[in-house]
Short mmCIF file of C-alpha atoms and ligand atoms in Angstrom, two decimals:
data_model
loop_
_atom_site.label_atom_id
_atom_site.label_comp_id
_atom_site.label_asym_id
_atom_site.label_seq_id
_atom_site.Cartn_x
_atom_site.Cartn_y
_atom_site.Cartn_z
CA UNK F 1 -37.50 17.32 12.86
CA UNK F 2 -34.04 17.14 14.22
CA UNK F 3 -33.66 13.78 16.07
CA UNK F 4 -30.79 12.74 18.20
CA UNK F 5 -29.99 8.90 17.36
CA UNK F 6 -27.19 8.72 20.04
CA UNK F 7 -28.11 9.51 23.96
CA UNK F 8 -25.79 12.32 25.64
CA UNK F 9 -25.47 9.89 28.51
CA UNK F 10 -21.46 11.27 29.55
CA UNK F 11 -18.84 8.60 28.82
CA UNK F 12 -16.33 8.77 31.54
CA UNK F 13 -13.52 6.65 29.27
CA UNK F 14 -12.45 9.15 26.14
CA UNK F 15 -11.85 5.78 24.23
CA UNK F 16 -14.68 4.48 24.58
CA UNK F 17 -16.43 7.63 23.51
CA UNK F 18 -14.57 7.23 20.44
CA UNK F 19 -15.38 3.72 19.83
CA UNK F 20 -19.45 4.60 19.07
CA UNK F 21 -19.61 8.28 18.41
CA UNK F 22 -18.47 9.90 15.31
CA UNK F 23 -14.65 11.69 15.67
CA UNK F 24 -11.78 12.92 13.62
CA UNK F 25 -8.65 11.53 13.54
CA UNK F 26 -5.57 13.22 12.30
CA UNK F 27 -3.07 11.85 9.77
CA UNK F 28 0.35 13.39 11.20
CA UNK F 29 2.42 11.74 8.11
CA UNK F 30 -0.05 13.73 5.44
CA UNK F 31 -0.92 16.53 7.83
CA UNK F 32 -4.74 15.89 6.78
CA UNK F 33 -8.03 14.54 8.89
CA UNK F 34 -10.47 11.92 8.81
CA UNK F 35 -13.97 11.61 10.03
CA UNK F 36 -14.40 8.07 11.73
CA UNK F 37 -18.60 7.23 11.98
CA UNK F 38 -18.69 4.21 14.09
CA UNK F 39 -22.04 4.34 15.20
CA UNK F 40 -22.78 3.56 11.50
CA UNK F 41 -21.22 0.64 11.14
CA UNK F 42 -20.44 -1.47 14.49
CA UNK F 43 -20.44 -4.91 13.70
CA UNK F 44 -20.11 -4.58 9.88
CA UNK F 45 -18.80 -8.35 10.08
CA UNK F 46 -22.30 -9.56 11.08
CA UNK F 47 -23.46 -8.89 7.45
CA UNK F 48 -23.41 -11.10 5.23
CA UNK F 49 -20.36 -12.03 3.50
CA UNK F 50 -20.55 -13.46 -0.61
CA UNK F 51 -17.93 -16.28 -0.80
CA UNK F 52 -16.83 -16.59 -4.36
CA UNK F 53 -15.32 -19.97 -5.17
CA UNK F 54 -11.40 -19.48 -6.28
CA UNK F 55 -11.11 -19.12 -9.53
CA UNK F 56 -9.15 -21.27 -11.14
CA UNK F 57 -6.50 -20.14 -13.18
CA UNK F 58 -3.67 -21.79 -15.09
CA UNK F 59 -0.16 -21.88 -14.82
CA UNK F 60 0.84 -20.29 -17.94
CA UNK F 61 -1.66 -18.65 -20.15
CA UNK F 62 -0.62 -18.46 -23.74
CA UNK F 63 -2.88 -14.99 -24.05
CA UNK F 64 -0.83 -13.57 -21.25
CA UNK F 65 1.27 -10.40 -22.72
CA UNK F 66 3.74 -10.87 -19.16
CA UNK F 67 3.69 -14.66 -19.11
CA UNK F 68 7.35 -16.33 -19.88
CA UNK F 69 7.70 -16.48 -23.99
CA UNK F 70 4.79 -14.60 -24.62
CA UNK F 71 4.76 -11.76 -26.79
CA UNK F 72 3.94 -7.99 -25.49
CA UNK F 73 1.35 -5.74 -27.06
CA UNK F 74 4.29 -3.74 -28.10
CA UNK F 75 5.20 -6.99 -29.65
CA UNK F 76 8.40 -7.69 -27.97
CA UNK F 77 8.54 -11.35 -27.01
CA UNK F 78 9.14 -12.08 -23.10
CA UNK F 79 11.98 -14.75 -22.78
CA UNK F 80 11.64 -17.92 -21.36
CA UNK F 81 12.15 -16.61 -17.47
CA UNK F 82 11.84 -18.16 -13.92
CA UNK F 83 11.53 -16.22 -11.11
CA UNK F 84 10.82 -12.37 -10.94
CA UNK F 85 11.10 -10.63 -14.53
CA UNK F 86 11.68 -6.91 -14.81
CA UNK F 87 11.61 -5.30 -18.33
CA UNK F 88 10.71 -1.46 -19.94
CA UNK F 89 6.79 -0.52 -19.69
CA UNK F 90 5.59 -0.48 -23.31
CA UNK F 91 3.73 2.44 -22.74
CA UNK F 92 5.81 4.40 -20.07
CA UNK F 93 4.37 7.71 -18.57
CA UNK F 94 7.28 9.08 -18.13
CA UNK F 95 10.16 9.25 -20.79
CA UNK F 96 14.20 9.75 -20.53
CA UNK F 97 14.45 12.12 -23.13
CA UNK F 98 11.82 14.35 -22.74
CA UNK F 99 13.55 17.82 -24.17
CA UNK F 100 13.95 20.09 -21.00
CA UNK F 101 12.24 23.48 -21.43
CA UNK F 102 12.19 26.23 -18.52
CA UNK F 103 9.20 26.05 -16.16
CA UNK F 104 6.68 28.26 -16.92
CA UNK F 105 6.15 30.18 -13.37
CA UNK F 106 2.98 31.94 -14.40
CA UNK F 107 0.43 31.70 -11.15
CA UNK F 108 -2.03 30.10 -13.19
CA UNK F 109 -0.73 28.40 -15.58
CA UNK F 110 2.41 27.01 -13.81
CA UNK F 111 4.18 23.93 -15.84
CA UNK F 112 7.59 22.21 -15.70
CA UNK F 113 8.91 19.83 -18.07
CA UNK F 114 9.85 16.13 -16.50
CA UNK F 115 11.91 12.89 -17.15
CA UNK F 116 11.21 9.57 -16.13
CA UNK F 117 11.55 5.85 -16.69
CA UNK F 118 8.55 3.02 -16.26
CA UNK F 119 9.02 -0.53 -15.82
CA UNK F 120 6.98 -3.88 -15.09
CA UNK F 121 7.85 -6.65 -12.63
CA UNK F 122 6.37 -9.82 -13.12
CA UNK F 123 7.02 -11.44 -9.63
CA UNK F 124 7.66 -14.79 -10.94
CA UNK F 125 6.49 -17.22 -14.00
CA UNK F 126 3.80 -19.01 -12.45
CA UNK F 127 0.52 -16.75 -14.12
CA UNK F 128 -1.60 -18.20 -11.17
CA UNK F 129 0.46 -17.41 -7.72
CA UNK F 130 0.16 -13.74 -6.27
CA UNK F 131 2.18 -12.64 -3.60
CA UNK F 132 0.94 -14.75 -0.51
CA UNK F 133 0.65 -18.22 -2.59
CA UNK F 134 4.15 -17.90 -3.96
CA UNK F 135 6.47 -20.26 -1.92
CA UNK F 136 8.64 -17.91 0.60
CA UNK F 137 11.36 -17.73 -1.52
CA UNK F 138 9.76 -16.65 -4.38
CA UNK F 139 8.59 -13.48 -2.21
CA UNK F 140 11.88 -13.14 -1.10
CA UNK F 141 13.21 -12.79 -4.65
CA UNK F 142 10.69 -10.03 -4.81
CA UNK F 143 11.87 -8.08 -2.53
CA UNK F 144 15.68 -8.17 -4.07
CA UNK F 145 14.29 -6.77 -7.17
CA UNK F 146 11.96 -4.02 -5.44
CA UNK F 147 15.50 -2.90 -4.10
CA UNK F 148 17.80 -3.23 -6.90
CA UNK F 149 15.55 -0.94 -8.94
CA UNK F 150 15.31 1.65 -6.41
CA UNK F 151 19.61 0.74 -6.13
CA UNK F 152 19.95 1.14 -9.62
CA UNK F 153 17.39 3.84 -10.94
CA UNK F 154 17.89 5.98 -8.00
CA UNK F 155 21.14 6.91 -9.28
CA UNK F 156 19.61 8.57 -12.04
CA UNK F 157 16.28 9.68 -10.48
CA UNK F 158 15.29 11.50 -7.22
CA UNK F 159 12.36 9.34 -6.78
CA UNK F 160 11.65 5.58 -7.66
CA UNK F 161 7.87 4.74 -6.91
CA UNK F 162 7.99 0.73 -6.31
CA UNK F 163 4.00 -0.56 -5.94
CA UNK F 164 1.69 -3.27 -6.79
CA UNK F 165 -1.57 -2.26 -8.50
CA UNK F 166 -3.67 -5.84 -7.69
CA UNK F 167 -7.16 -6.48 -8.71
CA UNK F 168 -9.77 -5.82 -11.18
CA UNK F 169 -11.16 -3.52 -8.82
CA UNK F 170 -8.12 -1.38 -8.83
CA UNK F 171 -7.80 -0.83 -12.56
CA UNK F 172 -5.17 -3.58 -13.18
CA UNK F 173 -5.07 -4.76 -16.40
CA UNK F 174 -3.55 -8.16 -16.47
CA UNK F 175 -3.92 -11.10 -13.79
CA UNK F 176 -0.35 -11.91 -14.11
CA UNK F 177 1.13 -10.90 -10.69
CA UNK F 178 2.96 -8.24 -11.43
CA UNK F 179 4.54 -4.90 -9.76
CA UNK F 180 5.50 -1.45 -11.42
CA UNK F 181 8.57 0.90 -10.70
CA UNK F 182 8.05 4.57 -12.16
CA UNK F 183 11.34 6.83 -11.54
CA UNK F 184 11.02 10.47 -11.73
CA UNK F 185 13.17 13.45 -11.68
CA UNK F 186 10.42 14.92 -9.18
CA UNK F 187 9.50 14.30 -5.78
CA UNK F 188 5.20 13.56 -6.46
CA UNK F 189 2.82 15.28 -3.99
CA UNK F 190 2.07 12.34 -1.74
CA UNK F 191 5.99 11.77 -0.73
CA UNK F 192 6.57 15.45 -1.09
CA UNK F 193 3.58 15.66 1.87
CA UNK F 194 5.10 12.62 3.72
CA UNK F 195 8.97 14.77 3.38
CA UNK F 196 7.56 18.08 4.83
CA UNK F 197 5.54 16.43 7.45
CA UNK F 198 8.29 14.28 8.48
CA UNK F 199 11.03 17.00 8.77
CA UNK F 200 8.65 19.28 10.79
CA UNK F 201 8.27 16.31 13.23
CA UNK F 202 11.99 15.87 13.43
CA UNK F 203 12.54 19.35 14.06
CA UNK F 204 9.87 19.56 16.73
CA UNK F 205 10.68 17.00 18.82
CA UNK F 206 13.75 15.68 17.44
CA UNK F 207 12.37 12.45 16.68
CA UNK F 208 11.52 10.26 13.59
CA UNK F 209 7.97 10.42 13.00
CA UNK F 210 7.15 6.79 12.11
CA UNK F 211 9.49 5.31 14.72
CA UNK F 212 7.81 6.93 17.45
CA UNK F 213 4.68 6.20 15.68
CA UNK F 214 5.69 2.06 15.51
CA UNK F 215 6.27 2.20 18.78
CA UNK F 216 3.72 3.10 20.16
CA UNK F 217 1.47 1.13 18.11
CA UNK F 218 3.58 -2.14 19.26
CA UNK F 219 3.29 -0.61 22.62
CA UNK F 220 -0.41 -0.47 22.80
CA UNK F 221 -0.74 -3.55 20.16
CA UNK F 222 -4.76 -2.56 19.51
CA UNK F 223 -4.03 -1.99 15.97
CA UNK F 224 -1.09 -4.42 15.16
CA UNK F 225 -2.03 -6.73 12.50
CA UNK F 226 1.44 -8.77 12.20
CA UNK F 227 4.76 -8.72 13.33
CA UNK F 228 8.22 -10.88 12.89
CA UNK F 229 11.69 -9.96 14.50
CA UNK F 230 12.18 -6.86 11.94
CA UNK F 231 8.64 -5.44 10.88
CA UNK F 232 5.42 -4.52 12.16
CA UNK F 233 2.10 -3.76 10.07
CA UNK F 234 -0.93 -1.83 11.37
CA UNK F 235 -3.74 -0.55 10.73
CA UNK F 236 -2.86 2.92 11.19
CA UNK F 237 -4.68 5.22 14.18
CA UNK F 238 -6.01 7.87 10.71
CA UNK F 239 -6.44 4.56 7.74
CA UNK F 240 -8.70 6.05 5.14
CA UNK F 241 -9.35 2.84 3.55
CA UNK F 242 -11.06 0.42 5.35
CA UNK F 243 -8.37 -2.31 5.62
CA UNK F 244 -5.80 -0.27 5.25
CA UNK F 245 -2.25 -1.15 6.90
CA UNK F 246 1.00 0.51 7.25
CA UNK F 247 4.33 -1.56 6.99
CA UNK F 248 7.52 -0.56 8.34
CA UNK F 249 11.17 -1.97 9.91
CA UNK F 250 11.07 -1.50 13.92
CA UNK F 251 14.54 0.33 13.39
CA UNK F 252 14.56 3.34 11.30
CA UNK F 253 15.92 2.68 7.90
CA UNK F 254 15.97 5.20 5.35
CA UNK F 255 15.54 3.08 2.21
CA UNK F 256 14.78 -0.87 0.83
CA UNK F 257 18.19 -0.89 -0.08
CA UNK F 258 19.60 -0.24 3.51
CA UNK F 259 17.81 -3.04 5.10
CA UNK F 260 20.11 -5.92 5.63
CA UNK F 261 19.61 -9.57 4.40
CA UNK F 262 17.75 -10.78 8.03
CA UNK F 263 15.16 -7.91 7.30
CA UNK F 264 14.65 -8.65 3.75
CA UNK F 265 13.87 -12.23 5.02
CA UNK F 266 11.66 -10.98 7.56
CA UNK F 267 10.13 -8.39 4.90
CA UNK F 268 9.64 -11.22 2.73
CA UNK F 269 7.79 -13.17 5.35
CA UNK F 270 5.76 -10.23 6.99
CA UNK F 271 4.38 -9.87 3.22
CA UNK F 272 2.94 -13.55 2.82
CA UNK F 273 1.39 -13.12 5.72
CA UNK F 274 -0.05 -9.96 5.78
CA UNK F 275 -1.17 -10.92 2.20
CA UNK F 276 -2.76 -13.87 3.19
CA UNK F 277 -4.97 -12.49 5.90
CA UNK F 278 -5.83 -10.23 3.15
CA UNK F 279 -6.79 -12.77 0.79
CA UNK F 280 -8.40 -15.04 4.02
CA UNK F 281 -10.66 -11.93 4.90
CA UNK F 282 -13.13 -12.68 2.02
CA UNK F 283 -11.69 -15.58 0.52
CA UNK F 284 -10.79 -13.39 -2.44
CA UNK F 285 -7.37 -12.44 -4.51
CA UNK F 286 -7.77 -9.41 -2.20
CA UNK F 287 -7.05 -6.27 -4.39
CA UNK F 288 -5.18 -3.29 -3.14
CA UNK F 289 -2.77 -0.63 -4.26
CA UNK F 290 0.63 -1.01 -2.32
CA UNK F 291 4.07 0.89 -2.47
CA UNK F 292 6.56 1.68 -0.89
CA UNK F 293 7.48 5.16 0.26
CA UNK F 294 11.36 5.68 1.39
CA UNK F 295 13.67 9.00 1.70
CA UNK F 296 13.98 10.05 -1.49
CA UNK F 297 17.34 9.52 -3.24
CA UNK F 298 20.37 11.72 -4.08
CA UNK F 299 22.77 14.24 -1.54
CA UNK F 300 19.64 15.78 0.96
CA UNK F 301 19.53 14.96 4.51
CA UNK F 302 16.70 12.32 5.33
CA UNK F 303 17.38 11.26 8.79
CA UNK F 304 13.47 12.30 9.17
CA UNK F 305 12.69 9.24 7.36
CA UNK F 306 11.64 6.09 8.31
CA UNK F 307 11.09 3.10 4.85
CA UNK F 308 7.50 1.97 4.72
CA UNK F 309 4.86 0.66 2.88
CA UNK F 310 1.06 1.49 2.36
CA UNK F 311 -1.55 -0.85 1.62
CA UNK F 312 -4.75 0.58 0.12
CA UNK F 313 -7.44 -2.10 -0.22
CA UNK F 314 -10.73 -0.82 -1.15
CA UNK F 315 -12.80 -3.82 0.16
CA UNK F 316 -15.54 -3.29 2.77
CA UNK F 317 -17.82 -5.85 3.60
CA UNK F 318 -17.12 -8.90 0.88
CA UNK F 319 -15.19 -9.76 -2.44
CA UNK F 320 -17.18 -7.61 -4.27
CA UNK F 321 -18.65 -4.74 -1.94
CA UNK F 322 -15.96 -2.17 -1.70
CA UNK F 323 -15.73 1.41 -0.27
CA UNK F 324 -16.17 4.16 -2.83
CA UNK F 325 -14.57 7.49 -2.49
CA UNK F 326 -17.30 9.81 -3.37
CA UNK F 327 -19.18 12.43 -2.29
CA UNK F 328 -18.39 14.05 0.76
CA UNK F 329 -15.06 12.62 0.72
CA UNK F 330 -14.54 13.82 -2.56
CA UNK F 331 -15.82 17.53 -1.85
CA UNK F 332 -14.82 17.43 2.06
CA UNK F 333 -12.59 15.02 3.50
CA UNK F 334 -11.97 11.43 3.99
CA UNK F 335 -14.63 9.32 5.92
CA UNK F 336 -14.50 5.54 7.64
CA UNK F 337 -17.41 3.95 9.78
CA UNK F 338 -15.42 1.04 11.10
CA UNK F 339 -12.67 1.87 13.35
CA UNK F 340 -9.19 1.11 12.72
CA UNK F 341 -9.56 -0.34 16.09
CA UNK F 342 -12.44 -3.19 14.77
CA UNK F 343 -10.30 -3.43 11.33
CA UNK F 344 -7.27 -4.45 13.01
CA UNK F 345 -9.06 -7.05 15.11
CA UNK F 346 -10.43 -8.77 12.17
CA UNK F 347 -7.21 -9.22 10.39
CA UNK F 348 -5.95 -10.46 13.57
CA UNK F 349 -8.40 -13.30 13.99
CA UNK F 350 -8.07 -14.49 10.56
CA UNK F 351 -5.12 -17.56 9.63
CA UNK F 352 -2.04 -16.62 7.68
CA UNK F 353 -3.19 -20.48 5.93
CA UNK F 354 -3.89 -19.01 2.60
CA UNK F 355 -7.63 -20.30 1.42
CA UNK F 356 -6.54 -21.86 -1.29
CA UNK F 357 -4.45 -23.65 0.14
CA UNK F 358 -6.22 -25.34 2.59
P1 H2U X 1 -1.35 -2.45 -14.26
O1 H2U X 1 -0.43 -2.92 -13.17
O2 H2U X 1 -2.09 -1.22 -13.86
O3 H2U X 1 -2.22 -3.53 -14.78
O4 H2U X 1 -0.41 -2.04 -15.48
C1 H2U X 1 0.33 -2.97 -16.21
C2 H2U X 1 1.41 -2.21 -16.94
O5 H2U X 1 1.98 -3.06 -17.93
C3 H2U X 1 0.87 -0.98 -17.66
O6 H2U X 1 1.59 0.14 -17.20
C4 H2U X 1 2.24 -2.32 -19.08
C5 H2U X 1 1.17 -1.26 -19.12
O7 H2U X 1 1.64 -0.10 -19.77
N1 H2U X 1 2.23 -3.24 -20.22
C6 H2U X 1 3.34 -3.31 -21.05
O8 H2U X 1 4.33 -2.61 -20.82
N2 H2U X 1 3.33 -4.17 -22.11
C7 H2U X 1 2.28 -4.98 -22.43
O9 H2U X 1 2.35 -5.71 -23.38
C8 H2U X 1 1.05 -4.93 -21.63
C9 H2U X 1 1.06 -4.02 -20.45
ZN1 ZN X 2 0.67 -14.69 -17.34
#
């Protein structure tokens, strides 16, 4: 018997319809939707919540193939460094002297050959300090080296992908806190999405997509999560993820290596916080996937660009209950019961005192 859960009583505010009844919201920077089900999931917060005491790690672990003086299962020894630590992935995806063949433009079988580079970035010595429990400065140094490697390997490469695979959760295969850079001689689909969508926003209305976007967002301030002089993160109007934020400059900058040393500072704070929160929400090492997403490099015009950074956490309700991308959105589209709206106002409430630390 068909049953209707939800009254038609008529809803005079449109908002407020949209706060309890399920809706789609669209994702202008991927051109793609996603169905938002709050009425299944209101007060997800008055669940209950697993603490899980910190675990406690060690400074330097002597089993640790990215810890300083270690060696590497490729058996390269690290050196004795201090601070962040860049070298060659082991086991690269992509390779610099992959033999160049023509594409093969058949309709179903199409293939082109591609060149590449992978490296790791251990973010600093200490085996036992992620991003928001390294001391400022240590975040700050960070940030130099997400930019010199899109500085230096964008010379060679249209695209450097700078991100941070974190957690267990996410497949990440070594506690040491540690980034990746992969350059490519390809644009990948997700930036290639975020180019086209961009342009066609720029040549509609002659504005940048994401800085009208910011904006607005600071504007209305419902889904602003953190802010300093230089940066703003939300939890964008169409996240997919529940916690999701976006991170971007309140200017329009086309790349991490135009920002200028006051917005790497503010960058580098805006990150310990945000992180924090993160890590505050569940008293966890709160996992995500992050990276950063800038025009991509070489002689093409990119004022439709604006620099920013995604943050996919796949946490829902505690350190260990996370959101699972299955089913329908697998086979139809991407689905969220808790509004960005209620997401956003969590991750306000919470302190930027990291947990550990208290
Ligand atoms: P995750 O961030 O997904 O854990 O990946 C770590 C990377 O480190 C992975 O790409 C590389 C792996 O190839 N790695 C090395 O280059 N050398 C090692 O000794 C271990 C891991
Ligand atoms: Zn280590």
């Amino acid at each position: 018997m068909y049953e209707r859960s939800v009254g038609s009583t008529v809803v005079p505010v449109i908002e407020s319809v949209f706060a309890v009844h399920p809706h789609r919201r669209f994702n202008p920077l991927k051109d793609e939707w996603v169905l938002v089900s709050p009425h299944r999931n209101q007060r997800p917060w008055l669940g209950r919540t697993e603490v899980t005491p910190p675990e406690r790690k060690s400074e330097h672990d002597p089993n640790c193939y990215l810890c300083a003086g270690t060696r590497r299962a490729s058996g390269r020894v690290n050196p004795n460094y201090v601070g962040p630590y860049v070298f060659d992935n082991d086991f690269p995806a992509l390779l610099a002297d992959t033999p160049y063949v023509d594409a093969r433009e058949d309709k179903l079988f199409r293939t082109t050959t591609v060149r590449g580079t992978a490296r790791v970035i251990c973010f600093s010595e200490r085996h036992d300090l992620t991003l928001p429990e390294l001391p400022l400065e240590g975040v700050r140094r960070v940030v130099d080296v997400w930019a010199d490697q899109i500085d230096e390997l964008g010379r060679r490469y249209n695209w450097v992908a700078v991100f941070e695979n974190k957690g267990e959760l996410m497949g990440c295969s070594n506690p040491h806190p540690h980034g990746q850079v992969w350059a490519s001689d390809f644009i990948p689909n997700e930036v290639a999405r975020e180019d086209a969508c961009q342009a066609r926003y720029l040549a509609e209305t002659g504005n940048v997509l994401l800085v009208d976007y910011l904006d607005a967002e600071v504007r209305g301030a419902e889904r602003v999560v953190v802010d300093n002089e230089h940066w703003v993160a939300v939890v964008p109007y169409w996240a997919i993820w529940p916690f999701e934020t976006l991170l971007a400059p309140r200017r329009q900058v086309l790349r991490l290596t135009d920002l200028t040393t006051a917005e790497r500072d503010g960058l580098a704070d805006i990150v310990k916080r945000l992180t924090a929160r993160y890590d505050n929400l569940f008293e966890t090492e709160f996992p995500y996937s992050m990276g950063w997403h800038g025009a991509p490099n070489g002689e093409g015009d990119y004022a439709h660009w604006q620099l920013h950074a995604h943050f996919y956490p796949p946490l829902l309700r505690s350190a260990t209950v996370r959101k699972f991308m299955v089913g329908y959105e697998m086979l139809s589209e991407a689905q969220r019961d808790m509004t960005a709206e209620d997401a956003a106002d969590r991750l306000r409430r919470l302190s930027e005192r990291h947990y550990k630390q208290r």
